[in-house]
Coordinates of C-alpha atoms in Angstrom, one line a residue:
M1 CA 12.6 -16.3 23.0
S2 CA 11.7 -13.1 21.2
A3 CA 8.8 -11.5 19.3
L4 CA 9.4 -11.6 15.4
D5 CA 9.7 -8.3 13.9
R6 CA 6.6 -8.4 12.3
R7 CA 7.3 -5.4 10.2
K8 CA 10.0 -7.0 8.3
L9 CA 8.6 -10.4 7.7
T10 CA 5.3 -8.9 6.5
A11 CA 7.4 -6.4 3.9
F12 CA 9.3 -9.6 3.0
L13 CA 5.9 -11.4 2.0
Q14 CA 4.4 -8.4 0.5
S15 CA 7.3 -8.1 -1.7
A16 CA 6.9 -11.6 -2.5
Q17 CA 3.4 -11.5 -3.6
N18 CA 3.4 -8.1 -5.2
P19 CA 2.5 -8.7 -9.1
A20 CA 4.2 -5.3 -9.9
N21 CA 7.6 -7.4 -9.2
N22 CA 9.2 -9.9 -11.6
T23 CA 9.1 -13.5 -10.6
A24 CA 12.9 -13.2 -9.6
V25 CA 12.1 -10.2 -7.1
R26 CA 9.2 -12.1 -5.7
G27 CA 11.2 -15.4 -5.4
R28 CA 14.3 -13.7 -3.9
S29 CA 11.5 -12.0 -1.4
Y30 CA 10.3 -15.3 -0.4
E31 CA 13.6 -16.4 0.3
D32 CA 14.4 -13.9 2.2
A33 CA 11.6 -14.0 4.6
L34 CA 12.5 -17.8 5.3
D35 CA 16.1 -16.7 5.9
F36 CA 15.0 -14.1 8.2
L37 CA 13.0 -16.2 10.2
F38 CA 15.3 -19.2 10.4
S39 CA 18.1 -16.8 11.3
Q40 CA 16.0 -16.0 14.3
V41 CA 15.9 -19.2 15.6
P42 CA 18.5 -19.8 18.5
G43 CA 21.2 -21.9 17.2
C44 CA 20.4 -21.9 13.5
Q45 CA 22.6 -20.5 10.9
V46 CA 21.7 -19.8 7.0
Q47 CA 23.3 -20.2 4.0
R48 CA 21.8 -19.2 0.7
N49 CA 21.6 -20.3 -2.9
S50 CA 24.2 -23.1 -2.9
L51 CA 25.1 -24.8 -6.1
N52 CA 26.4 -28.5 -6.3
Q53 CA 29.7 -29.0 -8.1
F54 CA 28.3 -29.6 -11.3
K55 CA 26.0 -26.3 -11.1
S56 CA 23.0 -28.5 -11.8
E57 CA 21.0 -28.1 -8.7
E58 CA 20.5 -25.3 -6.4
I59 CA 19.4 -25.4 -2.6
D60 CA 17.6 -22.1 -1.4
L61 CA 18.5 -22.4 2.0
S62 CA 21.0 -24.9 4.0
V63 CA 20.5 -24.4 7.7
S64 CA 22.8 -25.7 10.3
N65 CA 21.0 -26.1 13.5
F66 CA 23.1 -26.4 16.7
R67 CA 20.3 -27.6 18.8
E68 CA 20.6 -24.8 21.5
Q69 CA 18.1 -24.3 24.3
G70 CA 14.9 -22.7 22.8
G71 CA 15.8 -23.9 19.2
L72 CA 15.0 -26.6 16.8
K73 CA 16.0 -29.4 19.3
M74 CA 14.0 -32.3 17.5
L75 CA 15.6 -31.4 13.9
P76 CA 18.8 -32.9 12.7
E77 CA 21.9 -30.8 12.6
I78 CA 21.5 -29.7 9.0
F79 CA 18.5 -29.6 6.8
L80 CA 17.8 -28.0 3.6
V81 CA 15.1 -25.5 2.7
E82 CA 13.1 -25.1 -0.7
C83 CA 11.1 -21.8 -1.1
K84 CA 8.2 -22.0 -3.8
N85 CA 6.6 -19.0 -4.2
W86 CA 3.8 -20.3 -6.6
S87 CA 0.1 -19.3 -7.1
N88 CA -0.8 -22.9 -7.6
P89 CA 0.0 -25.7 -5.5
V90 CA 3.5 -27.5 -5.6
D91 CA 3.0 -30.7 -7.7
S92 CA 4.4 -34.2 -6.9
A93 CA 7.4 -34.0 -9.3
T94 CA 8.8 -30.9 -7.5
V95 CA 8.1 -32.8 -4.3
T96 CA 10.1 -35.5 -5.8
T97 CA 12.7 -33.3 -7.1
F98 CA 13.3 -31.7 -3.6
S99 CA 13.6 -35.4 -1.9
T100 CA 16.4 -36.2 -4.3
K101 CA 18.6 -33.0 -3.7
I102 CA 18.2 -34.0 0.0
R103 CA 19.3 -37.7 -0.5
R104 CA 22.3 -36.3 -2.9
R105 CA 23.5 -34.1 -0.1
G106 CA 23.3 -36.5 2.4
C107 CA 20.5 -35.0 4.5
S108 CA 17.5 -36.6 6.1
L109 CA 15.4 -33.6 6.4
G110 CA 13.9 -30.9 4.3
V111 CA 11.4 -28.2 4.9
L112 CA 9.4 -27.3 1.7
V113 CA 7.7 -23.9 2.1
A114 CA 5.1 -23.8 -0.6
A115 CA 3.2 -20.7 -0.7
S116 CA 0.0 -22.4 -1.9
G117 CA 0.4 -25.6 -0.6
V118 CA 0.5 -28.6 -2.4
T119 CA -1.4 -31.0 -4.7
G120 CA -3.4 -34.1 -3.5
N121 CA -5.1 -35.2 -0.6
P122 CA -3.2 -35.9 2.7
I123 CA -5.8 -38.5 3.9
E124 CA -5.7 -40.5 0.8
K125 CA -2.1 -39.7 0.3
T126 CA -2.5 -38.6 -3.3
A127 CA -0.2 -36.5 -5.4
A128 CA 2.2 -34.6 -3.6
Y129 CA 1.3 -36.3 -0.3
H130 CA 2.2 -39.8 -1.8
Q131 CA 5.7 -38.4 -3.0
A132 CA 6.2 -37.0 0.6
G133 CA 5.1 -40.6 2.2
Q134 CA 7.4 -42.3 -0.3
S135 CA 10.2 -40.4 0.6
L136 CA 9.6 -41.0 4.5
A137 CA 9.8 -44.6 3.7
E138 CA 13.0 -44.3 2.1
G139 CA 14.4 -42.4 4.9
T140 CA 14.1 -38.8 4.0
K141 CA 11.8 -36.7 5.8
L142 CA 9.8 -33.5 4.2
L143 CA 8.0 -30.9 6.3
L144 CA 5.4 -28.5 4.7
I145 CA 5.0 -24.9 5.6
T146 CA 2.7 -22.7 3.9
S147 CA 2.3 -18.7 3.5
A148 CA -0.8 -19.0 5.7
D149 CA 1.6 -20.5 8.2
L150 CA 4.1 -17.9 8.2
L151 CA 1.4 -15.0 8.2
K152 CA 0.4 -16.6 12.0
L153 CA 3.9 -16.0 13.3
T154 CA 4.3 -13.5 15.9
Q155 CA 7.0 -15.3 18.2
V156 CA 10.1 -17.3 17.3
A157 CA 8.8 -19.7 19.5
E158 CA 5.7 -20.2 17.5
L159 CA 8.2 -21.3 14.3
V160 CA 9.8 -23.8 16.5
D161 CA 6.7 -25.0 17.8
L162 CA 5.3 -25.5 14.2
L163 CA 8.4 -27.3 12.8
H164 CA 8.4 -29.6 15.8
R165 CA 4.6 -30.4 15.3
R166 CA 5.2 -31.1 11.8
Y167 CA 8.1 -33.1 12.2
L168 CA 6.2 -35.2 14.8
D169 CA 3.0 -35.4 12.5
L170 CA 5.1 -36.6 9.8
H171 CA 5.9 -39.9 11.4
C172 CA 2.5 -40.1 12.8
A173 CA 0.6 -39.5 9.7
G174 CA 3.2 -41.1 7.0
T175 CA 3.2 -37.9 4.9
F176 CA 3.5 -34.3 5.7
T177 CA 0.5 -32.4 7.2
L178 CA -0.7 -29.0 7.7
A179 CA -2.2 -29.9 11.2

């Protein structure tokens, strides 16, 4: 598997954090970073900013996963990605809303990319961690990725490994983890 173009990834993430950019530009840059990353994974294709038929819910990224060698073999054929480039942790209401979007589209997995993580305590399963656990009990799996995770990536294989570990950890811990 190939090395990531770190300059390109870093440029997207720097634009996403640049206070001189407005909120829309920062958000789009964060989505660009994730679109770039998932597009590098063998067998993955990305669709951006999909609206439901009522134009009431938007999905940042929809990923089709053909489970190719070196790709996301543990993950389902289709999953959704929500990008939250917030300076504060994502709250439980937002986690619940994302989980609902996943179910309404007939998917079983969503990846929440939250720049500053989520609220609550993973051990005590409070706040957003509680909602992720509730979603799992209802059949909707949520993985959590942070900006700190993204900044560590140098190889596509590291992203694949990260997602596979988070998927396994979700089932072991009963909520999303950052392990």
